[in-house]
PDB file of C-alpha atoms in Angstrom:
ATOM      1  CA  MET A  15     -24.992  -6.740 -24.947  1.00  0.00           C
ATOM      2  CA  PHE A  16     -25.430  -3.429 -23.450  1.00  0.00           C
ATOM      3  CA  GLY A  17     -23.608  -3.346 -20.112  1.00  0.00           C
ATOM      4  CA  ASN A  18     -20.014  -1.491 -18.692  1.00  0.00           C
ATOM      5  CA  VAL A  19     -16.338  -2.396 -19.332  1.00  0.00           C
ATOM      6  CA  VAL A  20     -14.189  -2.705 -15.963  1.00  0.00           C
ATOM      7  CA  TYR A  21     -10.976  -4.689 -17.661  1.00  0.00           C
ATOM      8  CA  TYR A  22      -9.561  -4.595 -21.199  1.00  0.00           C
ATOM      9  CA  ASP A  23      -6.867  -5.760 -21.825  1.00  0.00           C
ATOM     10  CA  LYS A  24      -6.453  -4.749 -25.375  1.00  0.00           C
ATOM     11  CA  ILE A  25      -2.864  -5.688 -26.206  1.00  0.00           C
ATOM     12  CA  LYS A  26      -3.706  -9.475 -25.580  1.00  0.00           C
ATOM     13  CA  ILE A  27      -6.557  -9.873 -27.528  1.00  0.00           C
ATOM     14  CA  ASP A  28      -5.225  -7.777 -30.205  1.00  0.00           C
ATOM     15  CA  GLU A  29      -2.786 -10.871 -30.118  1.00  0.00           C
ATOM     16  CA  TYR A  30      -5.047 -13.022 -30.758  1.00  0.00           C
ATOM     17  CA  ARG A  31      -7.509 -12.005 -32.702  1.00  0.00           C
ATOM     18  CA  SER A  32      -4.930 -11.720 -35.125  1.00  0.00           C
ATOM     19  CA  VAL A  33      -4.396 -15.562 -34.233  1.00  0.00           C
ATOM     20  CA  ILE A  34      -7.569 -16.129 -35.522  1.00  0.00           C
ATOM     21  CA  LYS A  35      -7.561 -13.637 -38.248  1.00  0.00           C
ATOM     22  CA  GLY A  36      -4.873 -15.599 -39.854  1.00  0.00           C
ATOM     23  CA  GLN A  37      -3.851 -11.694 -40.148  1.00  0.00           C
ATOM     24  CA  LYS A  38      -1.558  -9.104 -38.705  1.00  0.00           C
ATOM     25  CA  ASN A  39      -3.749  -6.489 -37.028  1.00  0.00           C
ATOM     26  CA  LEU A  40      -4.516  -2.553 -38.937  1.00  0.00           C
ATOM     27  CA  ASP A  41      -3.964   0.261 -36.790  1.00  0.00           C
ATOM     28  CA  VAL A  42      -7.202   2.018 -38.654  1.00  0.00           C
ATOM     29  CA  GLU A  43      -7.294   5.303 -37.495  1.00  0.00           C
ATOM     30  CA  GLU A  44      -8.873   7.488 -40.826  1.00  0.00           C
ATOM     31  CA  TYR A  45     -11.667   5.662 -43.176  1.00  0.00           C
ATOM     32  CA  GLU A  46     -11.974   7.607 -46.272  1.00  0.00           C
ATOM     33  CA  ILE A  47     -15.834   6.740 -47.256  1.00  0.00           C
ATOM     34  CA  LEU A  48     -17.220   6.783 -51.242  1.00  0.00           C
ATOM     35  CA  ASN A  49     -20.609   6.662 -52.554  1.00  0.00           C
ATOM     36  CA  ASP A  50     -19.102   4.671 -55.394  1.00  0.00           C
ATOM     37  CA  LYS A  51     -20.997   2.090 -56.304  1.00  0.00           C
ATOM     38  CA  SER A  52     -18.064  -0.426 -56.637  1.00  0.00           C
ATOM     39  CA  VAL A  53     -17.196   0.905 -52.619  1.00  0.00           C
ATOM     40  CA  GLN A  54     -19.063  -2.208 -50.838  1.00  0.00           C
ATOM     41  CA  VAL A  55     -19.766   0.796 -47.509  1.00  0.00           C
ATOM     42  CA  ASP A  56     -23.462   0.786 -46.482  1.00  0.00           C
ATOM     43  CA  LEU A  57     -23.914   4.694 -45.841  1.00  0.00           C
ATOM     44  CA  LYS A  58     -27.204   4.841 -44.703  1.00  0.00           C
ATOM     45  CA  ALA A  59     -26.261   2.865 -41.892  1.00  0.00           C
ATOM     46  CA  LEU A  60     -22.824   5.418 -41.317  1.00  0.00           C
ATOM     47  CA  GLY A  61     -25.624   8.813 -41.551  1.00  0.00           C
ATOM     48  CA  VAL A  62     -23.918   9.511 -45.288  1.00  0.00           C
ATOM     49  CA  ASP A  63     -26.153  10.931 -47.982  1.00  0.00           C
ATOM     50  CA  ALA A  64     -26.423   7.922 -51.159  1.00  0.00           C
ATOM     51  CA  LYS A  65     -27.197  10.875 -53.520  1.00  0.00           C
ATOM     52  CA  ALA A  66     -24.636  13.062 -52.645  1.00  0.00           C
ATOM     53  CA  SER A  67     -21.009  13.105 -54.694  1.00  0.00           C
ATOM     54  CA  LYS A  68     -19.043  13.827 -52.477  1.00  0.00           C
ATOM     55  CA  SER A  69     -16.099  11.800 -49.814  1.00  0.00           C
ATOM     56  CA  TYR A  70     -16.505  11.209 -46.484  1.00  0.00           C
ATOM     57  CA  LYS A  71     -13.255  11.242 -44.099  1.00  0.00           C
ATOM     58  CA  ALA A  72     -13.993   9.595 -40.433  1.00  0.00           C
ATOM     59  CA  LYS A  73     -12.196   8.498 -37.010  1.00  0.00           C
ATOM     60  CA  VAL A  74     -12.763   5.445 -35.685  1.00  0.00           C
ATOM     61  CA  GLN A  75     -14.191   5.913 -32.239  1.00  0.00           C
ATOM     62  CA  GLU A  76     -12.965   3.341 -29.825  1.00  0.00           C
ATOM     63  CA  SER A  77     -15.503   0.772 -28.328  1.00  0.00           C
ATOM     64  CA  LEU A  78     -14.239  -1.384 -25.655  1.00  0.00           C
ATOM     65  CA  LEU A  79     -17.674  -3.284 -25.651  1.00  0.00           C
ATOM     66  CA  TYR A  80     -18.155  -3.560 -29.367  1.00  0.00           C
ATOM     67  CA  ASN A  81     -14.385  -5.030 -29.760  1.00  0.00           C
ATOM     68  CA  CYS A  82     -15.477  -7.835 -26.400  1.00  0.00           C
ATOM     69  CA  ASP A  83     -18.863  -8.627 -28.423  1.00  0.00           C
ATOM     70  CA  GLU A  84     -16.631  -9.223 -32.233  1.00  0.00           C
ATOM     71  CA  PHE A  85     -14.322 -11.175 -30.032  1.00  0.00           C
ATOM     72  CA  GLU A  86     -16.318 -13.802 -28.643  1.00  0.00           C
ATOM     73  CA  LYS A  87     -17.918 -13.581 -31.985  1.00  0.00           C
ATOM     74  CA  LEU A  88     -14.362 -14.493 -33.846  1.00  0.00           C
ATOM     75  CA  LEU A  89     -14.006 -17.255 -31.091  1.00  0.00           C
ATOM     76  CA  LYS A  90     -17.301 -19.106 -31.972  1.00  0.00           C
ATOM     77  CA  GLY A  91     -17.037 -22.620 -33.179  1.00  0.00           C
ATOM     78  CA  ARG A  92     -13.970 -22.913 -32.685  1.00  0.00           C
ATOM     79  CA  ASP A  93     -12.287 -26.105 -30.231  1.00  0.00           C
ATOM     80  CA  ASP A  94      -9.738 -24.179 -28.086  1.00  0.00           C
ATOM     81  CA  TYR A  95     -13.415 -21.841 -27.079  1.00  0.00           C
ATOM     82  CA  PHE A  96     -15.577 -23.029 -24.508  1.00  0.00           C
ATOM     83  CA  ASP A  97     -18.655 -21.128 -22.862  1.00  0.00           C
ATOM     84  CA  PHE A  98     -19.969 -21.579 -19.933  1.00  0.00           C
ATOM     85  CA  THR A  99     -22.705 -18.808 -20.503  1.00  0.00           C
ATOM     86  CA  GLN A 100     -24.067 -21.249 -23.159  1.00  0.00           C
ATOM     87  CA  SER A 101     -23.634 -24.726 -21.723  1.00  0.00           C
ATOM     88  CA  PRO A 102     -22.634 -24.742 -18.043  1.00  0.00           C
ATOM     89  CA  ASP A 103     -21.613 -29.037 -18.000  1.00  0.00           C
ATOM     90  CA  TYR A 104     -18.516 -28.218 -19.087  1.00  0.00           C
ATOM     91  CA  ASP A 105     -15.579 -29.386 -16.832  1.00  0.00           C
ATOM     92  CA  LEU A 106     -13.044 -26.633 -16.891  1.00  0.00           C
ATOM     93  CA  THR A 107     -10.691 -28.966 -14.526  1.00  0.00           C
ATOM     94  CA  THR A 108     -10.028 -31.180 -17.849  1.00  0.00           C
ATOM     95  CA  MET A 109      -9.460 -27.864 -20.443  1.00  0.00           C
ATOM     96  CA  ARG A 110      -6.470 -27.296 -21.400  1.00  0.00           C
ATOM     97  CA  ARG A 111      -4.037 -24.319 -21.274  1.00  0.00           C
ATOM     98  CA  GLY A 112      -4.456 -22.079 -24.212  1.00  0.00           C
ATOM     99  CA  SER A 113      -7.755 -21.962 -23.877  1.00  0.00           C
ATOM    100  CA  ILE A 114      -9.938 -19.281 -23.649  1.00  0.00           C
ATOM    101  CA  ILE A 115     -13.325 -19.395 -21.687  1.00  0.00           C
ATOM    102  CA  LYS A 116     -16.207 -17.305 -21.323  1.00  0.00           C
ATOM    103  CA  LEU A 117     -18.477 -17.157 -18.020  1.00  0.00           C
ATOM    104  CA  ASP A 118     -20.567 -15.203 -15.828  1.00  0.00           C
ATOM    105  CA  GLY A 119     -19.267 -15.279 -11.994  1.00  0.00           C
ATOM    106  CA  TYR A 120     -18.289 -13.045  -9.036  1.00  0.00           C
ATOM    107  CA  ILE A 121     -14.723 -11.556  -8.866  1.00  0.00           C
ATOM    108  CA  LYS A 122     -12.921 -10.561  -5.098  1.00  0.00           C
ATOM    109  CA  VAL A 123     -10.009  -8.943  -4.227  1.00  0.00           C
ATOM    110  CA  PRO A 124      -8.102 -10.526  -1.140  1.00  0.00           C
ATOM    111  CA  GLU A 125      -8.180  -8.375   1.986  1.00  0.00           C
ATOM    112  CA  GLU A 126      -4.683  -8.844   2.152  1.00  0.00           C
ATOM    113  CA  PHE A 127      -4.257  -6.549  -0.424  1.00  0.00           C
ATOM    114  CA  ASP A 128      -4.869  -4.248   0.667  1.00  0.00           C
ATOM    115  CA  TYR A 129      -2.434  -3.241   3.008  1.00  0.00           C
ATOM    116  CA  THR A 130      -0.096  -4.233  -0.121  1.00  0.00           C
ATOM    117  CA  GLN A 131      -2.184  -1.216  -1.779  1.00  0.00           C
ATOM    118  CA  THR A 132      -1.841   1.286   0.607  1.00  0.00           C
ATOM    119  CA  ILE A 133       2.119   0.729  -0.126  1.00  0.00           C
ATOM    120  CA  ASP A 134       1.399   2.626  -3.036  1.00  0.00           C
ATOM    121  CA  LYS A 135      -0.894   5.439  -1.543  1.00  0.00           C
ATOM    122  CA  PHE A 136       1.580   6.862   0.952  1.00  0.00           C
ATOM    123  CA  LYS A 137       4.617   5.723  -1.586  1.00  0.00           C
ATOM    124  CA  PRO A 138       5.676   9.166  -2.034  1.00  0.00           C
ATOM    125  CA  MET A 139       4.983  10.770   1.288  1.00  0.00           C
ATOM    126  CA  LEU A 140       7.442   7.412   2.894  1.00  0.00           C
ATOM    127  CA  ILE A 141       9.733   8.600  -0.063  1.00  0.00           C
ATOM    128  CA  THR A 142       9.727  12.246   1.039  1.00  0.00           C
ATOM    129  CA  SER A 143      10.382  11.790   4.441  1.00  0.00           C
ATOM    130  CA  LEU A 144      13.964   9.000   3.976  1.00  0.00           C
ATOM    131  CA  THR A 145      14.961  11.212   1.749  1.00  0.00           C
ATOM    132  CA  GLU A 146      15.283  13.970   4.225  1.00  0.00           C
ATOM    133  CA  ASN A 147      16.961  11.819   6.609  1.00  0.00           C
ATOM    134  CA  ASN A 148      20.147  12.490   5.269  1.00  0.00           C
ATOM    135  CA  MET A 149      19.335  10.259   2.476  1.00  0.00           C
ATOM    136  CA  ASP A 150      22.126  10.472  -1.010  1.00  0.00           C
ATOM    137  CA  GLN A 151      20.801  10.327  -4.133  1.00  0.00           C
ATOM    138  CA  SER A 152      22.198   6.526  -4.938  1.00  0.00           C
ATOM    139  CA  GLU A 153      20.280   5.410  -1.753  1.00  0.00           C
ATOM    140  CA  GLN A 154      17.388   7.658  -3.048  1.00  0.00           C
ATOM    141  CA  ALA A 155      17.698   5.757  -5.735  1.00  0.00           C
ATOM    142  CA  ALA A 156      17.643   2.661  -4.805  1.00  0.00           C
ATOM    143  CA  LEU A 157      14.679   3.427  -2.295  1.00  0.00           C
ATOM    144  CA  GLU A 158      12.681   4.360  -5.572  1.00  0.00           C
ATOM    145  CA  VAL A 159      12.864   1.123  -7.260  1.00  0.00           C
ATOM    146  CA  PHE A 160      12.418  -1.101  -4.365  1.00  0.00           C
ATOM    147  CA  LEU A 161       9.183   0.825  -4.141  1.00  0.00           C
ATOM    148  CA  ASP A 162       8.271   0.774  -7.823  1.00  0.00           C
ATOM    149  CA  THR A 163       4.728   0.158  -8.473  1.00  0.00           C
ATOM    150  CA  SER A 164       3.851   1.784 -12.551  1.00  0.00           C
ATOM    151  CA  ASP A 165       3.221  -1.443 -13.751  1.00  0.00           C
ATOM    152  CA  THR A 166       1.365  -3.121 -10.970  1.00  0.00           C
ATOM    153  CA  LYS A 167      -0.858  -6.295 -10.808  1.00  0.00           C
ATOM    154  CA  ILE A 168      -4.358  -6.725  -8.798  1.00  0.00           C
ATOM    155  CA  PRO A 169      -4.646 -10.411  -7.380  1.00  0.00           C
ATOM    156  CA  ILE A 170      -8.138 -11.527  -8.141  1.00  0.00           C
ATOM    157  CA  LEU A 171     -10.060 -14.641  -6.388  1.00  0.00           C
ATOM    158  CA  ILE A 172     -12.974 -15.949  -8.663  1.00  0.00           C
ATOM    159  CA  ASP A 173     -15.621 -18.440  -7.113  1.00  0.00           C
ATOM    160  CA  PHE A 174     -17.471 -20.571 -10.008  1.00  0.00           C
ATOM    161  CA  GLY A 175     -19.714 -23.159  -8.259  1.00  0.00           C
ATOM    162  CA  GLU A 176     -17.721 -25.752  -6.903  1.00  0.00           C
ATOM    163  CA  GLU A 177     -13.826 -24.441  -8.714  1.00  0.00           C
ATOM    164  CA  LEU A 178     -11.646 -21.364  -7.968  1.00  0.00           C
ATOM    165  CA  MET A 179      -9.816 -19.456 -10.546  1.00  0.00           C
ATOM    166  CA  CYS A 180      -7.166 -16.980 -10.001  1.00  0.00           C
ATOM    167  CA  SER A 181      -5.420 -14.418 -11.501  1.00  0.00           C
ATOM    168  CA  LYS A 182      -3.812 -11.104 -11.592  1.00  0.00           C
ATOM    169  CA  LEU A 183      -5.598  -8.324 -13.183  1.00  0.00           C
ATOM    170  CA  ILE A 184      -2.945  -5.939 -14.778  1.00  0.00           C
ATOM    171  CA  SER A 185      -3.671  -1.783 -13.248  1.00  0.00           C
ATOM    172  CA  ASN A 186      -2.609   0.155 -16.764  1.00  0.00           C
ATOM    173  CA  ASN A 187      -5.960  -2.251 -17.802  1.00  0.00           C
ATOM    174  CA  MET A 188      -8.477  -1.255 -15.188  1.00  0.00           C
ATOM    175  CA  LEU A 189     -10.932   0.684 -16.497  1.00  0.00           C
ATOM    176  CA  VAL A 190     -12.359   1.609 -12.800  1.00  0.00           C
ATOM    177  CA  LYS A 191     -10.857   2.918  -9.673  1.00  0.00           C
ATOM    178  CA  TYR A 192      -9.279   0.268  -7.077  1.00  0.00           C
ATOM    179  CA  GLU A 193     -11.537   1.905  -4.573  1.00  0.00           C
ATOM    180  CA  ASP A 194     -14.915   1.393  -6.668  1.00  0.00           C
ATOM    181  CA  MET A 195     -14.219  -2.420  -7.100  1.00  0.00           C
ATOM    182  CA  GLU A 196     -15.408  -3.118  -3.822  1.00  0.00           C
ATOM    183  CA  GLU A 197     -18.913  -3.004  -5.326  1.00  0.00           C
ATOM    184  CA  TYR A 198     -17.942  -5.241  -8.147  1.00  0.00           C
ATOM    185  CA  GLU A 199     -17.602  -8.027  -5.617  1.00  0.00           C
ATOM    186  CA  GLU A 200     -21.676  -8.166  -5.445  1.00  0.00           C
ATOM    187  CA  LEU A 201     -22.433  -7.816  -8.940  1.00  0.00           C
ATOM    188  CA  GLU A 202     -21.867 -10.731 -11.090  1.00  0.00           C
ATOM    189  CA  VAL A 203     -19.984  -9.600 -14.322  1.00  0.00           C
ATOM    190  CA  THR A 204     -18.873 -11.352 -17.421  1.00  0.00           C
ATOM    191  CA  ILE A 205     -15.722 -12.669 -17.711  1.00  0.00           C
ATOM    192  CA  ILE A 206     -13.248 -13.999 -20.840  1.00  0.00           C
ATOM    193  CA  ALA A 207     -10.091 -15.100 -19.792  1.00  0.00           C
ATOM    194  CA  ARG A 208      -7.337 -17.236 -20.944  1.00  0.00           C
ATOM    195  CA  ILE A 209      -6.315 -20.373 -18.721  1.00  0.00           C
ATOM    196  CA  THR A 210      -2.603 -20.283 -18.171  1.00  0.00           C
ATOM    197  CA  SER A 211      -2.077 -23.040 -15.589  1.00  0.00           C
ATOM    198  CA  GLY A 212      -1.825 -26.748 -16.934  1.00  0.00           C
ATOM    199  CA  ASN A 213      -3.872 -28.244 -14.368  1.00  0.00           C
ATOM    200  CA  MET A 214      -4.819 -27.680 -10.674  1.00  0.00           C
ATOM    201  CA  VAL A 215      -2.377 -26.151  -8.760  1.00  0.00           C
ATOM    202  CA  ASN A 216      -2.227 -27.020  -4.743  1.00  0.00           C
ATOM    203  CA  SER A 217      -3.254 -24.180  -2.412  1.00  0.00           C
ATOM    204  CA  LYS A 218       0.123 -24.360  -1.071  1.00  0.00           C
ATOM    205  CA  LYS A 219       1.164 -22.438  -3.586  1.00  0.00           C
ATOM    206  CA  PRO A 220       0.543 -18.462  -3.587  1.00  0.00           C
ATOM    207  CA  PHE A 221      -0.657 -17.353  -6.924  1.00  0.00           C
ATOM    208  CA  TYR A 222      -0.115 -14.232  -5.983  1.00  0.00           C
ATOM    209  CA  ASP A 223       3.986 -12.026  -4.941  1.00  0.00           C
ATOM    210  CA  PRO A 224       3.412  -8.347  -3.691  1.00  0.00           C
ATOM    211  CA  LEU A 225       8.118  -8.111  -4.016  1.00  0.00           C
ATOM    212  CA  LYS A 226       7.433  -9.727  -8.033  1.00  0.00           C
ATOM    213  CA  ASP A 227       3.402  -8.842  -9.138  1.00  0.00           C
ATOM    214  CA  PHE A 228       3.319  -5.379  -7.428  1.00  0.00           C
ATOM    215  CA  MET A 229       7.421  -3.914  -6.646  1.00  0.00           C
ATOM    216  CA  THR A 230       8.671  -6.024  -9.569  1.00  0.00           C
ATOM    217  CA  LEU A 231      11.590  -6.494  -7.534  1.00  0.00           C
ATOM    218  CA  ASN A 232      13.866  -9.481  -9.012  1.00  0.00           C
ATOM    219  CA  ARG A 233      14.657 -12.773  -7.741  1.00  0.00           C
ATOM    220  CA  ALA A 234      18.057 -11.814  -6.564  1.00  0.00           C
ATOM    221  CA  MET A 235      16.742  -8.612  -4.352  1.00  0.00           C
ATOM    222  CA  ARG A 236      12.877 -10.478  -3.511  1.00  0.00           C
ATOM    223  CA  ARG A 237      15.555 -13.527  -1.812  1.00  0.00           C
ATOM    224  CA  SER A 238      17.690 -10.669  -0.410  1.00  0.00           C
ATOM    225  CA  ILE A 239      14.700  -9.735   1.592  1.00  0.00           C
ATOM    226  CA  SER A 240      14.771 -11.731   5.028  1.00  0.00           C
ATOM    227  CA  GLY A 241      11.737 -10.040   6.832  1.00  0.00           C
ATOM    228  CA  ARG A 242       7.848  -9.296   5.244  1.00  0.00           C
ATOM    229  CA  SER A 243       5.334  -7.160   7.183  1.00  0.00           C
ATOM    230  CA  ASP A 244       1.721  -6.635   6.485  1.00  0.00           C
ATOM    231  CA  GLY A 245       0.991  -5.718   2.845  1.00  0.00           C
ATOM    232  CA  LEU A 246       4.296  -8.086   1.891  1.00  0.00           C
ATOM    233  CA  TYR A 247       3.370 -11.318   2.438  1.00  0.00           C
ATOM    234  CA  GLU A 248       2.139 -13.702  -0.246  1.00  0.00           C
ATOM    235  CA  ILE A 249      -1.014 -14.272  -0.441  1.00  0.00           C
ATOM    236  CA  TYR A 250      -2.055 -18.294  -0.882  1.00  0.00           C
ATOM    237  CA  ALA A 251      -6.264 -19.536  -2.484  1.00  0.00           C
ATOM    238  CA  ASP A 252      -7.793 -21.484   0.155  1.00  0.00           C
ATOM    239  CA  ARG A 253      -8.097 -24.555  -2.169  1.00  0.00           C
ATOM    240  CA  ASP A 254      -6.549 -26.200  -4.967  1.00  0.00           C
ATOM    241  CA  TYR A 255      -7.085 -24.029  -8.604  1.00  0.00           C
ATOM    242  CA  ARG A 256      -6.795 -22.462 -11.847  1.00  0.00           C
ATOM    243  CA  THR A 257      -4.644 -19.540 -13.069  1.00  0.00           C
ATOM    244  CA  ILE A 258      -6.124 -17.895 -16.386  1.00  0.00           C
ATOM    245  CA  GLU A 259      -5.486 -14.507 -17.788  1.00  0.00           C
ATOM    246  CA  VAL A 260      -8.429 -11.779 -17.926  1.00  0.00           C
ATOM    247  CA  LEU A 261      -8.367 -10.384 -20.713  1.00  0.00           C
ATOM    248  CA  ALA A 262     -11.885  -8.867 -20.649  1.00  0.00           C
ATOM    249  CA  ILE A 263     -14.827  -8.473 -17.887  1.00  0.00           C
ATOM    250  CA  TYR A 264     -18.079  -6.476 -18.030  1.00  0.00           C
ATOM    251  CA  GLN A 265     -21.311  -5.724 -16.377  1.00  0.00           C
TER     252      GLN A 265
END
């Protein structure tokens, strides 16, 4: 397979790969390549002369697309893995929580989140403006905590036939800018994800809360806020949905 990786959760994929293999992952930074016949390495494939009497050290080059392909091959044959690209007749509503799925579909960021994202863009300007108005250090520190968006999550909707899935992408795992995500709403992408809800979730329950998922405020601080404005409202789906944890998206 060839394409572009849009999103990749290295921590989770490494963790699940370790579970499948039944062994801990090794963080390999460098290989030593020998031409000894006892070493089972395809030297020609690595571009090494088999007749040479030298050893070679090669640094590992990260390939996210290769990692996705390898991960999918490890998943094949497991009873908790469902590949909709090969068997579209699977029933998403009956799958157990924790199952991993692969599907081709379209991702969409709710328009309401654009207001939330704007807060991040104007955060430095807002802090500067407020601190110039004789704000003491403790008040400034509290403001910066309130506006902290260093570990943000991006809400997405995935329409899959008659079913709807909701998820939150971790911004640090994004390989494209937020502004460029609009382009992918019109492009079919391949999604690898883990189902996180035990069953269908009622549409009356919000799947995204900016105060928790974007600003990372604790429960006490969220409850202390009496009113919300544009960009801080909870986001709802238009029908019942299942929640998923996206592991990778490529196109």
